[in-house]
Structures are given as C-alpha cells and as structure tokens.
Amino acid sequence: MDLSSPISSLKGVGSHREKALNDHGLQTVYDLLYYFPRRHLDRTTISPIRNFTKGDIVTLIGNVETFGEKSTRRGKIFQVIVSDGTGLLTLTWFNGVRYIKSLFKVGDKLAIHGKVDYYGGFTITHPEFDKLEKDDDPVSTGKVIPLYALTQELKSSGLDQRIFRNIMNEVLSLKIEIPEYFSDDTLLENDLIALNQAIHDIHFSNGIGELNQATKRLKFDEHFFLQLLMALRKRSLHHSGTMPLPDIGPYFKLISDSLEFELTHAQKKVIKEIHLDLKTPISMNRLLQGDVGSGKTIVSILVSAIAVGNHVQFALMAPTEILATQHYHTFNKEFNKANIPCALLVGNMKKSDRTPILNGLKAGSIPVVIGTHALIQDDVHFKNLGLVIIDEQHRFGVNQRAVLLNKGTHPHFLAMTATPIPRTLSITYHGDMDLSIIDEMPANRIPVVTKVVEPMRLGKVYKFIKEEVGEGRQCMVIYPLVEESEKSDLFAAVEAHKELDEKIFPDLTVGLIHGRMTAEEKDDVMAQFSKNEISILVSTTVVEVGVDIPNATVMVVEHAERFGLTQLHQLRGRVGRGAEKSYCVLVKRNVTDASRTRLHIMEETNDGFVIADEDLKLRGPGEFFGIKQSGFFKYKIANMVTDGPIIRDARKLAFEIVENDPNLKNESNKMIRETFIRDYADRLEGVSLT
Ligand code: ADP
Ligand code: MG
C-alpha cells in the first residue's frame, strides 16, 4: 500500500462506502490522510451550559432528554432538549422537520456546536451536531476526539463519526510515509514537527499541546506553498531588459509646482519608492494602496510625468468607462500645462476617432493614453511603452494585465487599489508585488458624518437634502444592484428616480444613471452632474469606483444592509472630497444581526484599514476578495486572518529558497518542487521552473 492506493484497499471500505467516499472527493489513502477534522473535542473546548451567555459560539456535549414537534405561525418546528448536568438547552429546527425528527432517541449523547441564543432559556437554532458513542466523550476519556465534516450521503452509507474514525485509524496504522520535504534545519529553525507526526496528530492526539503542534506544522505548509508561488511569480515578473527611467524630467516639476495643494508626506514617500524602482533596468512590479480620497490620482500623474520625461509612453487602464473618462480629464488638465498630448481610448468609439489615436500610439506622437479594456485589443500598438498603471487592478484578470504589459518591452508596472487590505493579507494575496501604502489623508479633509436611519425618517433626510442643494451642493442616492435580481433592482432605481423627481423634489433636477445605459448616456449624465446641472443623482452602484465630484456633500445609500462593508466604504468615499462637511445616510430596510454590525461599524469609523479588518473578520478572505469560487485559497487548515506570524515565517522561507534556487532544481528542493507542482498545477501560469 502507498499514498496513491485506492481507499477500497482499506479494511472496512466496501464498494458502497467507497462510492460514497469517492463522491465526497476522497479517492486515495493520501486524500484520507489530508481530510482533516472539522473540529476537535477535548476537555478544554467543551463549555458547560451553566456558563453560556447569549451570542457565544459553543461546543458542548449533552444527552437528549426529550423532543417533539410544535406548530407555530411560521409552520412546523422541531425541538430537542438536551442536558449536560449543568443546565438545559433547546435545539431548534425550522425546516426539514420530517427528516430531522427521525434522528433522535431519548438518551442519545450529542456533541453540539452553534451560536447560543436566549428565548426564555438557552437555545441553538440549526446546530451542527454529531452523535457520540460511550467512549467518545473527551470529558470521561481524557482524549482529544476528532470530528469530521460528514455529509448526509456519507452518513446514510453508514459512515458516521465512529466508523469514519475507525477507517482513519486503520489508514494511520499502516504507517505509510509521507515524504518530508523540509530539511531538519528548516524544521528546527521554524519550530515545526515532522510532517508524518503532524498528519498523525491532527487526527489522533493525546492532548491539546500535540494537536497545536500538528496544526501549526500543517498551516505552515499551506502558507509556504502559496508563498512559494508568490516568490516564483514575483521572480518571473522582474524582467531585466526594461528601459530604466532615471531622470525626474521637466514635466514632473512643471506639474507639481502648479498644484493647488501641497502633497502629503505619504504621497511624497510613495513617489520616492516608485521612482527608485523606475531608475533600474529591472521592471517595477508594485501595488499602490491608498484609501479612497487619499490622492492616488495625482501620484499616478506625477509618476507618468517622470516616464514621459524619459521619452517613453505611458498607459493607464481603468475598469469602467466613467472612471477612464474622469482620469482622462484629470490627466489632460495637468499635461496640458506641459503641452503633452493625452488620448482617451474606450470601447464603442467611432472609427474616425479611434484610428488617429491608434496611429499616434504606434508612431509615438501620443505619449499618454488613458483607457478601458479597449487598450488591450489586438490592434493597439505602442512605439515604446515604458510604464503601465492599472487602476482598481482587482477588477482585471492576470491575463489582461499580461496582455497590456506585452505591448511594451517589459514596461514598469504599477497597480493601484483603493481597497485597503490588512498587511498579512496583502503579502498573501498580492505576495508577488512590492507594496507602497498611502497611509495619510490630505489635511483639508473633514470626516464624513455617517448615520444609519430607518425609512420612516427619510422625510427629515429629504428636507436636509433640500437645504444642502439650496446652498448649491449636490447629492447622490445609491441603489443596490445585485446580479441575480438585476431587473427588479433596476426597476427599483427607476421608480425611485420618478418618485424623487416628481413628488419629493419637484423643483430640483433629479438625474438617473444605471448600468443598462449606453456609455454615451452615462457620460452625458456624469458630465451634467459634474457641472452641477443635476442636483440629485439617483444611481445604481456604477458610481462605486473613482467618481470625483467635490461638490457632492450628501450620499444616501438605500437598502444599505445589502452592501458589504468595503463596498459601503468605497461608496462613502464619493462624498467628502471637497472642503465642505459631508454626510452619508445609510437607509436600513431589512436588517439582520450581521448587517446591523456592519452598519454600526460604518457609523463608528472612517478609517479604511479598520473597516477592511472588520470586513475580513466578518466575511472571511474568500468573500472579502470576491474570489470565493476561484479556488485562490486552497487552505484546508490555514487561516489568513489569524495566522500572521506563521505567514511571515513561511514567506521568509519560500523567498529564501527561490532566491537561492530560482527554478527549484537543487536536489535538496526536489520534494518541495514535486509537492508544489502537484498542489498548484492549475496556477503555474507565468511561473518558470525550467
Ligand atoms: P483616490 O486616492 O481615491 O483616487 P483622488 O486621487 O481622486 O483620490 O483624490 C481625491 C481628491 O483629493 C482630488 O480632488 C484631489 O485633487 C485631491 N487631493 C489629492 N492630493 C491632495 C493633497 N495632498 N492635498 C489636498 N487635496 C488633494
Ligand atoms: Mg481614484
């Protein structure tokens, strides 16, 4: 038997169970060994009911005392009352009653996990639970009991926790070696136990200390291989043969001397960091992070002025036409001072407008171009593209970035993002880039006042808007647009516009902008809004990124509970960009516990990094980055939010290894290489191992 043996070769796995396990993604001995428990029960993780407080997430062991069905206004519910000798707890199910009720007998011993609520007594709704055998109780046995994630299909094939543990026991007793890929020195330096030991102990350990050591080792390995990918990618992105841009050039000074404001220290600092990169013949690969309103645009203009001053071309790509157009106007205004032509390249342009731009880029007579995805079309050629900036780069794929960069000879590259990301996350998710952070707001900013309101108080809000508009200022009303129900949401925005326009603000100009309008229509509306010909703009979330209307002082977000924290923060960043005090009104219409927490955080702070931290805690990294489905994080056991020190150690090791052995060719790295290629086969794009 070896790691690749099929599970059917194990005692206790007949064809029935084999099929169920296969369907669950478990084919081989290796798969089983790496099927880590979802939770462990031991003395220290079990809470007595007596000590519960509402809101706690708990694990407990209790005996079924009684159970039964109840009819309520919402339909049938099923309840089980358990006791652990210190108190009683009610378990409640609102659906699947018919099935659930067949699962319990009086006297059953259960391990229960869930969030404690209080309705005249402690209760957990829809708990996770497992039936335990006599000898499964860590309190009486003093052992650590693993609990696996088992689906209903597995359970109905007879694979309950006890049987599953028996199978696991059997696999482990075969003592099949998993080859260690780290040297003894590495293990010692990083305080790690051997891989085989860790795999054994994660399933069956004699105490929490052993279990923690095992967990640490396995987490380390998961972070290590992701960091290895980052290290390899980073290396492959650092091309030599890039045109160095050593001079600060005449345009930088011309533009910076003419600014109406003083650059912040943070802006100066990141410009210096970027310029240091640009001076070398190794291509820059840097991420510029700065909260909304921190002034990334002027940084990108000054940096592009350096490029143009060194006689290379510059391209900026933005995710939406609105944003590209706005950037174009800002760039154009500054570069006009230096008589440098700028062009805008977006989709759906007339051929007669587009052709001269393509010609100018190819001939080199247009040094600065701002655009959307239109920039990466096949017929766009540059004479000498030396610097590329991508705004809101998370909206683009790795491939799109590559296509744009390939239009030059390894041009310098800067990505910009307004989504503040906690640092340990940055080095994970953007681990293949260098990082510059603008961690300071321009001094003239007055924090936006944020208020959560019930719909019944909207009358007051509208009155306030009238006053602000009376002072010459403007307002945005945002409606959510969620893909699944796009049509009805669109309808809601259109209806709201009608009502606001005709009934609530009959004397004011109320505009509407949404994603279904053509680019021209959108531009038209935005142009009117920025000229203050529209006082109130009703919008779906197309204004989310980038739009800069300093005169807008009030933002109303409808159905605020439907937005994520980061998104709300981005939206709020659309106001408070001028010198006037600004307001953000979050209208809550349908609130859950989670959304109440979110909205409260928005009232409490304006700091994007604090909000990002909270968002990450609330939603987890997959949702946070909107990449839940993409399989970016192959973590079984690692946790990006809480593993900070382990991530740093794993990153250090991965980067050292790649530094010394860029293609992982050394004999000592052979196993690392094999494991990496196996686990990351689908992610090796752009990574060279030969
Ligand atoms: P973001 O980082 O969100 O892209 P912008 O670059 O659009 O922010 O800047 C927001 C506003 O702040 C712009 O109107 C810009 O002109 C202004 N701004 C940028 N830097 C400064 C500064 N140092 N002092 C004052 N205002 C600034
Ligand atoms: Mg911006």
XYZ file of C-alpha atoms and ligand atoms in Angstrom:
718
model
C 0.000 0.000 0.000
C 1.156 3.534 -0.701
C -0.262 7.031 -0.725
C -1.949 6.560 -4.068
C -3.669 3.276 -3.171
C -7.428 3.478 -3.588
C -9.435 3.619 -0.393
C -11.159 0.356 -1.339
C -7.973 -1.439 -0.286
C -8.708 -0.466 3.315
C -10.452 -2.775 5.721
C -13.966 -1.572 6.363
C -14.369 0.168 2.985
C -16.641 -1.926 0.792
C -17.991 -0.838 -2.564
C -20.902 1.016 -1.018
C -18.744 3.140 1.231
C -16.117 3.513 -1.433
C -18.635 5.137 -3.718
C -19.882 7.484 -1.029
C -16.307 8.476 -0.158
C -15.369 8.926 -3.806
C -18.394 11.140 -4.313
C -17.104 13.186 -1.413
C -13.785 13.704 -3.203
C -11.878 11.053 -1.268
C -10.226 8.580 -3.623
C -6.870 7.609 -2.225
C -5.068 6.981 1.006
C -3.476 10.381 0.543
C -6.872 12.079 0.280
C -7.966 10.489 3.524
C -4.830 11.461 5.416
C -5.328 15.034 4.289
C -9.005 15.048 5.223
C -8.537 16.990 8.432
C -11.106 17.027 11.206
C -13.551 19.902 11.144
C -13.321 20.215 14.904
C -11.782 18.507 17.897
C -13.457 17.748 21.161
C -11.398 17.825 24.261
C -11.936 18.776 27.828
C -10.869 22.358 27.270
C -13.102 23.088 24.286
C -16.326 21.873 25.901
C -18.435 24.541 27.595
C -20.928 23.727 30.343
C -24.432 25.061 29.681
C -24.319 26.771 33.065
C -21.654 29.172 31.713
C -23.405 30.127 28.463
C -24.100 33.725 27.529
C -26.240 34.829 24.635
C -24.178 35.194 21.472
C -21.450 32.697 22.454
C -20.289 30.199 19.850
C -20.056 26.977 21.840
C -19.336 23.280 21.669
C -20.969 21.110 24.288
C -21.808 17.505 24.995
C -25.309 16.710 26.161
C -27.848 13.910 26.473
C -31.226 14.018 24.753
C -33.899 14.424 27.441
C -36.953 14.868 25.254
C -38.013 16.088 21.826
C -41.092 16.977 19.821
C -42.773 18.968 17.120
C -44.535 22.271 17.579
C -46.788 24.272 15.294
C -46.068 27.969 15.080
C -47.213 30.776 12.862
C -44.178 30.140 10.671
C -45.051 26.464 10.292
C -43.817 23.330 11.981
C -40.698 23.417 14.084
C -38.834 20.606 15.798
C -37.133 20.904 19.150
C -34.796 18.722 21.180
C -33.988 19.401 24.798
C -30.576 18.271 25.989
C -28.930 18.319 29.380
C -25.261 18.233 30.291
C -25.758 18.026 34.049
C -25.221 21.783 34.474
C -28.304 23.012 32.637
C -30.790 22.534 29.818
C -30.525 23.647 26.226
C -33.128 23.644 23.469
C -32.112 22.811 19.894
C -34.496 24.160 17.258
C -35.035 23.389 13.580
C -37.365 25.368 11.350
C -37.172 23.173 8.330
C -36.521 19.596 7.371
C -38.586 18.616 10.389
C -39.734 15.343 8.954
C -36.199 14.179 8.372
C -34.599 15.662 11.488
C -37.101 14.132 13.846
C -36.134 10.640 12.780
C -32.591 11.150 14.029
C -33.023 11.292 17.805
C -33.720 8.898 20.669
C -34.025 9.802 24.322
C -30.634 9.193 25.930
C -28.578 9.885 22.781
C -25.278 11.568 23.532
C -24.606 14.524 21.226
C -21.714 16.833 20.511
C -23.355 20.137 19.599
C -21.905 23.253 18.074
C -23.543 26.559 17.340
C -24.431 30.066 18.454
C -26.282 30.481 21.731
C -29.476 32.476 21.793
C -31.860 33.134 24.647
C -35.656 32.898 24.456
C -36.776 32.159 28.000
C -33.965 29.608 28.078
C -30.795 28.858 26.141
C -31.356 27.695 22.625
C -29.343 26.986 19.490
C -31.061 27.172 16.119
C -29.956 24.734 13.417
C -26.926 23.497 15.379
C -24.203 21.318 13.980
C -24.324 18.054 15.876
C -22.800 14.593 15.940
C -23.983 11.538 17.777
C -21.329 10.219 20.102
C -20.623 6.728 21.377
C -19.965 5.967 25.016
C -16.198 6.155 24.590
C -16.329 9.357 22.522
C -16.672 11.644 25.456
C -13.445 13.554 25.999
C -14.583 14.505 29.470
C -14.587 10.901 30.640
C -11.810 9.550 28.390
C -9.377 12.475 28.614
C -8.720 12.125 24.878
C -8.977 14.530 22.006
C -11.783 13.336 19.747
C -11.726 14.371 16.078
C -14.988 15.292 14.398
C -15.056 15.188 10.603
C -17.277 17.037 8.204
C -19.620 14.297 7.038
C -22.348 14.814 4.522
C -25.759 13.238 4.692
C -24.758 10.913 1.841
C -21.817 9.651 3.853
C -23.945 9.155 6.910
C -26.577 7.229 5.022
C -23.872 4.909 3.728
C -23.156 4.112 7.332
C -20.203 6.453 7.553
C -20.874 8.154 10.854
C -18.206 9.726 13.036
C -17.332 6.451 14.712
C -16.918 4.450 11.504
C -15.058 7.277 9.855
C -12.670 7.399 12.787
C -12.142 3.654 12.533
C -11.221 3.987 8.887
C -8.858 6.834 9.705
C -7.317 4.743 12.454
C -6.780 1.944 10.014
C -5.079 4.215 7.458
C -2.795 5.660 10.078
C -1.900 2.239 11.459
C -0.460 1.338 8.054
C 2.225 3.927 8.762
C 2.581 4.943 5.133
C 5.361 7.504 4.913
C 4.575 10.924 3.554
C 7.929 12.149 2.288
C 9.236 15.060 4.322
C 10.134 17.999 2.120
C 11.781 20.259 4.697
C 15.315 19.739 5.987
C 15.941 19.137 9.672
C 17.455 22.595 9.900
C 14.362 24.180 8.444
C 12.143 22.298 10.866
C 14.299 23.360 13.769
C 14.514 26.989 12.712
C 10.786 27.299 12.301
C 9.901 25.209 15.334
C 7.999 22.642 13.299
C 7.348 18.969 13.929
C 7.855 16.325 11.236
C 5.163 16.022 8.579
C 4.251 12.413 9.380
C 3.870 13.217 13.017
C 1.692 16.201 12.190
C -0.580 14.170 9.916
C -0.985 11.569 12.614
C -1.626 14.038 15.402
C -4.091 16.179 13.522
C -6.350 13.116 13.553
C -5.461 11.473 16.848
C -3.516 13.255 19.528
C -3.080 12.787 23.208
C -3.637 16.329 24.203
C -4.144 19.862 23.092
C -0.402 20.562 23.072
C 0.275 17.847 20.497
C -2.697 18.945 18.467
C -1.488 22.537 18.401
C 1.946 21.479 17.159
C 0.338 19.446 14.392
C -1.936 22.301 13.423
C 0.969 24.713 13.297
C 3.001 22.471 11.005
C 0.132 21.894 8.593
C -0.798 25.563 8.490
C 2.823 26.440 7.843
C 2.943 24.080 4.878
C -0.172 25.548 3.282
C 1.128 29.095 3.630
C 4.554 28.007 2.465
C 3.381 26.640 -0.862
C 1.252 29.679 -1.598
C 4.199 31.929 -0.746
C 6.390 29.785 -2.951
C 4.010 30.510 -5.804
C 4.260 34.222 -4.971
C 8.045 34.113 -4.813
C 8.272 32.351 -8.163
C 5.773 34.686 -9.772
C 7.479 37.716 -8.388
C 10.755 36.486 -9.810
C 9.268 35.830 -13.192
C 7.738 39.328 -13.233
C 11.050 41.041 -12.525
C 12.434 41.258 -16.008
C 15.754 42.701 -16.790
C 15.908 44.492 -20.122
C 13.397 47.086 -19.019
C 14.012 50.667 -20.044
C 15.294 52.470 -16.957
C 13.683 55.856 -16.303
C 16.395 57.606 -14.313
C 15.579 61.295 -14.804
C 12.916 63.125 -12.926
C 12.418 65.093 -16.159
C 10.953 68.572 -16.774
C 7.242 67.705 -16.601
C 7.306 66.397 -13.066
C 8.420 69.760 -11.722
C 6.147 71.711 -14.023
C 3.093 69.807 -12.841
C 3.987 69.514 -9.173
C 4.851 73.225 -8.924
C 1.469 74.157 -10.325
C -0.651 72.100 -7.898
C -3.100 73.998 -5.723
C -2.185 71.847 -2.755
C 0.893 70.528 -1.027
C 1.474 66.794 -1.467
C 1.108 64.827 1.746
C 4.149 63.132 3.276
C 2.654 59.801 2.306
C 2.267 60.871 -1.315
C 5.883 62.075 -1.413
C 7.052 58.842 0.193
C 5.347 56.574 -2.352
C 6.532 58.702 -5.277
C 10.080 58.230 -3.993
C 9.600 54.472 -3.669
C 8.243 54.292 -7.191
C 10.975 56.464 -8.651
C 13.650 54.260 -7.099
C 12.118 51.308 -8.952
C 11.854 53.206 -12.213
C 15.545 54.071 -12.196
C 16.611 50.461 -12.635
C 16.569 48.226 -15.712
C 14.518 45.686 -13.758
C 10.816 46.185 -14.270
C 8.865 47.643 -11.383
C 6.038 45.486 -10.114
C 4.381 47.453 -7.379
C 0.991 47.827 -5.749
C -0.047 51.288 -4.581
C -2.631 51.082 -1.842
C -4.455 54.091 -0.536
C -7.848 54.645 0.952
C -10.491 56.401 -1.143
C -9.622 60.057 -1.345
C -6.016 59.624 -0.275
C -4.866 61.130 -3.567
C -3.640 58.296 -5.728
C -4.534 60.064 -8.956
C -2.017 62.865 -8.585
C 0.612 60.292 -7.646
C -0.100 58.428 -10.878
C 0.069 61.673 -12.867
C 3.423 62.657 -11.408
C 4.810 59.186 -11.939
C 3.645 59.209 -15.550
C 5.251 62.638 -15.932
C 8.562 61.010 -14.977
C 8.012 58.373 -17.651
C 7.159 60.937 -20.330
C 10.165 62.995 -19.255
C 12.299 59.951 -20.035
C 10.799 59.754 -23.533
C 8.701 56.618 -23.123
C 4.947 56.193 -23.465
C 2.564 55.754 -20.610
C -0.783 53.900 -20.426
C -3.370 53.842 -17.664
C -6.144 51.243 -17.730
C -9.284 51.670 -15.612
C -12.152 49.206 -15.167
C -15.045 51.411 -16.277
C -15.605 53.993 -18.915
C -16.753 56.561 -16.398
C -13.572 56.172 -14.451
C -11.331 56.182 -17.505
C -13.019 59.319 -18.779
C -12.607 61.064 -15.477
C -8.944 60.094 -15.259
C -8.524 61.324 -18.797
C -9.847 64.757 -17.904
C -7.612 64.979 -14.842
C -4.516 63.843 -16.725
C -5.319 66.075 -19.656
C -5.651 69.118 -17.431
C -2.223 68.539 -15.876
C -0.379 67.513 -19.033
C -1.853 70.461 -20.917
C 0.337 72.643 -18.743
C 3.291 70.926 -20.386
C 1.785 70.736 -23.862
C 1.838 66.956 -23.792
C -0.995 65.334 -25.764
C -3.174 62.782 -23.956
C -5.663 60.406 -25.554
C -8.697 58.506 -24.310
C -9.334 55.033 -25.683
C -12.575 53.285 -24.774
C -14.952 50.797 -26.370
C -17.548 51.809 -28.961
C -15.567 54.714 -30.326
C -16.233 55.884 -33.825
C -13.643 54.583 -36.237
C -12.799 58.115 -37.257
C -11.969 58.958 -33.626
C -10.175 55.749 -32.912
C -7.870 55.471 -35.920
C -5.873 58.650 -35.278
C -5.288 57.525 -31.687
C -4.050 54.115 -32.777
C -1.770 55.810 -35.290
C -0.471 58.246 -32.708
C 0.286 55.477 -30.232
C 2.066 53.457 -32.868
C 4.085 56.410 -34.098
C 4.831 57.604 -30.580
C 3.295 61.038 -31.102
C 0.799 60.372 -28.301
C 2.820 59.840 -25.126
C -0.075 59.442 -22.675
C -3.145 57.263 -23.103
C -5.938 56.525 -20.656
C -8.442 53.798 -21.396
C -10.521 50.807 -20.522
C -10.211 47.219 -21.748
C -10.126 48.852 -25.166
C -6.384 49.288 -24.561
C -5.709 45.565 -24.724
C -7.258 44.958 -28.114
C -5.032 43.394 -30.736
C -4.753 46.425 -32.979
C -3.373 48.695 -30.239
C 0.393 49.084 -30.661
C 2.857 51.350 -28.938
C 6.152 52.745 -30.137
C 7.823 52.487 -26.745
C 5.508 51.758 -23.837
C 7.621 52.289 -20.722
C 5.144 52.497 -17.846
C 1.740 50.923 -17.263
C -0.644 51.736 -14.442
C -3.778 49.730 -13.779
C -6.376 51.349 -11.550
C -8.521 49.085 -9.360
C -6.469 46.182 -10.559
C -8.613 43.562 -8.775
C -11.209 44.193 -11.461
C -8.852 42.810 -14.059
C -7.502 39.326 -14.559
C -3.839 38.357 -14.522
C -4.121 37.726 -18.252
C -5.421 41.170 -19.049
C -2.516 42.682 -17.171
C -0.135 40.473 -19.138
C -1.652 41.462 -22.484
C -1.222 45.141 -21.738
C 2.348 44.695 -20.488
C 3.222 42.713 -23.601
C 2.535 45.781 -25.691
C 5.890 47.093 -24.488
C 9.251 45.535 -23.712
C 8.797 44.631 -20.043
C 7.447 48.050 -19.095
C 7.395 49.165 -15.488
C 4.131 48.304 -13.835
C 2.134 49.919 -11.053
C -1.233 48.687 -9.813
C -3.485 50.934 -7.759
C -6.214 49.918 -5.392
C -8.492 51.829 -3.069
C -9.369 48.713 -1.114
C -7.238 48.829 1.989
C -6.049 45.345 2.773
C -4.609 44.285 6.112
C -0.892 43.716 5.767
C -0.669 39.953 6.301
C -3.355 39.619 3.676
C -1.518 41.835 1.265
C 1.603 39.732 1.404
C -0.528 36.695 0.740
C -2.927 37.848 -1.879
C -0.574 40.320 -3.520
C 2.519 38.461 -2.416
C 4.099 38.722 -5.851
C 4.257 42.521 -5.739
C 6.104 45.200 -3.824
C 3.863 47.358 -1.745
C 3.525 51.127 -1.310
C 0.902 52.471 1.036
C -0.545 55.988 1.243
C -1.445 55.942 4.900
C -2.392 59.572 5.316
C -5.284 61.709 4.109
C -4.884 65.233 2.727
C -5.086 67.635 5.640
C -8.097 69.547 4.383
C -10.435 66.579 4.746
C -13.330 66.732 7.136
C -14.503 63.223 8.077
C -17.843 62.255 6.544
C -20.646 62.119 9.105
C -22.403 58.779 8.793
C -25.891 57.996 10.076
C -27.963 54.846 9.850
C -31.681 55.670 9.535
C -34.989 53.846 9.338
C -37.097 54.516 6.228
C -39.688 56.368 8.319
C -37.110 59.097 8.954
C -36.455 59.704 5.274
C -38.718 62.805 5.349
C -36.132 64.538 7.523
C -33.328 63.380 5.273
C -35.071 64.804 2.198
C -35.591 68.094 3.988
C -31.889 68.186 4.755
C -31.036 67.457 1.130
C -33.201 70.407 0.061
C -31.225 72.647 2.395
C -27.873 71.419 1.081
C -28.959 71.828 -2.526
C -30.227 75.287 -1.557
C -26.629 76.051 -0.597
C -25.568 74.983 -4.093
C -24.416 71.494 -3.213
C -25.290 68.103 -4.682
C -26.500 64.715 -3.557
C -26.306 61.096 -4.688
C -28.866 58.403 -3.939
C -27.489 54.903 -4.411
C -29.495 51.775 -5.076
C -28.018 48.291 -4.836
C -27.693 46.223 -7.940
C -27.266 42.564 -7.246
C -26.771 40.353 -10.230
C -29.416 37.720 -9.605
C -32.212 40.222 -9.375
C -30.752 42.828 -11.634
C -34.018 43.550 -13.358
C -36.080 44.223 -10.277
C -33.286 46.275 -8.748
C -33.052 48.358 -11.845
C -36.774 48.815 -11.654
C -36.420 49.995 -8.045
C -33.893 52.640 -9.044
C -36.009 53.838 -11.952
C -39.120 54.004 -9.761
C -37.252 55.835 -7.032
C -35.978 58.343 -9.527
C -39.502 59.003 -10.684
C -40.808 59.458 -7.189
C -37.942 61.731 -6.113
C -38.176 63.756 -9.291
C -41.931 64.227 -9.385
C -43.118 64.049 -5.779
C -40.281 64.809 -3.406
C -38.069 67.271 -5.224
C -40.368 68.676 -7.933
C -38.376 71.925 -8.031
C -34.949 70.308 -8.345
C -33.211 68.489 -11.170
C -33.007 64.800 -10.400
C -30.842 62.652 -12.709
C -30.591 58.917 -13.169
C -27.661 56.733 -14.092
C -27.523 52.953 -14.251
C -25.588 50.097 -15.780
C -28.026 49.451 -18.609
C -27.488 52.861 -20.157
C -25.074 53.213 -23.043
C -21.651 54.646 -22.341
C -22.630 57.863 -24.065
C -25.772 58.253 -21.998
C -23.785 57.637 -18.836
C -21.080 60.103 -19.777
C -23.729 62.635 -20.562
C -25.350 62.312 -17.169
C -21.994 62.374 -15.386
C -20.985 65.476 -17.299
C -24.202 67.218 -16.268
C -23.705 66.148 -12.688
C -20.149 67.400 -12.556
C -21.288 70.757 -13.999
C -23.969 70.913 -11.281
C -26.760 70.878 -13.831
C -28.131 67.921 -11.904
C -28.601 68.437 -8.171
C -29.589 64.945 -7.159
C -28.275 61.870 -8.924
C -30.042 58.549 -8.475
C -27.654 55.762 -9.294
C -27.094 52.069 -9.146
C -23.605 51.229 -7.955
C -21.933 52.351 -11.178
C -20.549 55.284 -9.232
C -18.775 52.950 -6.869
C -15.268 53.427 -8.119
C -13.415 56.595 -8.578
C -16.012 59.205 -9.446
C -14.870 62.520 -8.096
C -17.465 65.283 -7.610
C -16.104 67.528 -4.860
C -19.362 69.472 -4.725
C -21.415 66.426 -3.689
C -21.946 66.563 0.064
C -24.753 64.109 0.730
C -24.904 60.447 -0.121
C -27.964 58.363 0.622
C -27.464 54.597 0.344
C -30.743 52.745 0.004
C -31.021 49.170 1.302
C -27.655 49.745 2.925
C -27.858 46.334 4.567
C -27.338 44.734 1.182
C -23.849 46.135 0.731
C -20.641 44.728 2.151
C -18.536 46.905 4.421
C -15.772 47.546 1.938
C -18.314 48.481 -0.680
C -20.086 50.886 1.659
C -16.771 52.471 2.476
C -15.980 52.866 -1.226
C -19.364 54.433 -1.824
C -18.984 56.796 1.076
C -15.662 57.852 -0.405
C -17.590 59.518 -3.246
C -18.528 62.354 -0.883
C -16.318 64.375 1.412
C -13.876 65.065 -1.394
C -14.192 68.818 -1.211
C -13.757 71.340 1.568
C -17.394 71.165 2.752
C -18.702 68.941 5.512
C -20.328 65.840 4.035
C -22.908 63.321 5.097
C -23.592 59.673 4.380
C -27.061 58.376 5.184
C -27.429 54.595 5.300
C -31.064 53.585 4.957
C -31.730 50.215 6.528
C -34.784 48.414 5.331
C -34.358 44.801 6.203
C -31.835 44.151 8.898
C -30.156 41.030 10.226
C -27.661 40.776 13.078
C -24.761 40.735 10.654
C -25.880 43.777 8.708
C -26.622 45.682 11.910
C -22.996 45.128 12.929
C -21.775 46.316 9.547
C -23.841 49.465 9.556
C -22.748 50.231 13.090
C -19.084 49.973 12.113
C -19.743 52.449 9.312
C -21.125 54.925 11.842
C -18.117 54.419 14.094
C -15.166 54.902 11.765
C -13.936 56.480 8.547
C -10.664 54.570 8.547
C -10.492 52.229 5.583
C -7.970 49.927 7.205
C -10.137 49.449 10.291
C -13.111 48.748 8.057
C -11.112 46.277 5.978
C -10.083 44.419 9.127
C -13.673 44.173 10.293
C -14.904 43.158 6.875
C -12.345 40.412 6.734
C -13.319 39.127 10.149
C -16.993 39.169 9.254
C -16.799 37.604 5.815
C -13.551 35.690 5.584
C -10.911 36.139 2.881
C -12.784 34.456 0.022
C -15.773 36.762 0.236
C -13.599 39.712 1.108
C -11.788 39.489 -2.185
C -14.882 38.312 -4.035
C -12.990 35.212 -5.125
C -14.803 32.553 -3.188
C -15.338 30.400 -6.237
C -11.994 30.893 -7.883
C -10.026 28.499 -5.714
C -7.342 31.041 -4.934
C -7.104 29.865 -1.376
C -6.542 26.155 -1.218
C -6.486 26.255 2.524
C -7.766 23.289 4.463
C -6.459 24.395 7.786
C -4.656 27.705 7.349
C -6.350 30.960 8.189
C -5.149 34.184 6.615
C -6.761 36.330 9.227
C -5.260 34.739 12.328
C -2.035 33.102 11.135
C 0.010 36.310 10.808
C 3.308 35.123 12.372
C 3.163 31.753 10.597
C 2.546 33.511 7.274
C 5.597 35.706 7.791
C 7.836 32.732 8.623
C 6.529 30.701 5.699
C 7.013 33.634 3.358
C 10.568 34.189 4.538
C 11.438 30.558 3.904
C 9.762 30.478 0.475
C 11.551 33.623 -0.682
C 14.904 32.365 0.613
C 14.501 29.125 -1.270
C 13.610 30.840 -4.534
C 16.431 33.334 -4.078
C 18.975 30.506 -3.806
C 17.388 28.125 -6.252
C 15.130 30.049 -8.662
C 13.913 27.011 -10.579
C 13.844 24.597 -7.645
C 16.420 22.411 -9.312
C 18.591 21.544 -6.330
C 18.381 18.012 -5.037
C 17.507 19.371 -1.602
C 14.403 21.059 -3.039
C 13.238 18.131 -5.122
C 10.364 17.149 -2.864
C 9.274 20.739 -2.416
C 9.189 21.096 -6.174
C 7.144 17.938 -6.659
C 4.658 18.774 -3.962
C 4.312 22.305 -5.258
C 3.705 21.220 -8.825
C 1.152 18.679 -7.678
C -0.787 21.127 -5.494
C -0.518 24.161 -7.736
C -0.683 22.553 -11.163
C -3.515 24.871 -12.163
C -1.764 28.034 -11.076
C 1.634 27.819 -12.686
C 0.835 30.293 -15.411
C 3.708 32.727 -15.784
C 5.915 30.684 -13.473
C 9.038 29.201 -14.946
C 10.517 26.104 -13.356
C 12.871 25.102 -16.125
P -8.175 58.452 -4.713
O -6.979 58.063 -3.933
O -9.443 57.943 -4.105
O -8.052 58.112 -6.170
P -8.037 61.130 -5.699
O -6.709 60.988 -6.285
O -9.198 61.137 -6.616
O -8.265 60.033 -4.581
O -8.018 62.444 -4.811
C -9.181 62.911 -4.194
C -9.204 64.436 -4.192
O -8.178 64.930 -3.348
C -8.959 65.021 -5.535
O -9.892 66.061 -5.727
C -7.535 65.553 -5.462
O -7.349 66.666 -6.289
C -7.388 65.910 -4.018
N -6.029 65.802 -3.478
C -5.089 64.892 -3.812
N -3.954 65.078 -3.086
C -4.193 66.117 -2.275
C -3.410 66.798 -1.274
N -2.166 66.433 -0.980
N -3.989 67.838 -0.624
C -5.258 68.213 -0.912
N -6.031 67.644 -1.840
C -5.533 66.585 -2.513
Mg -9.099 57.063 -7.624
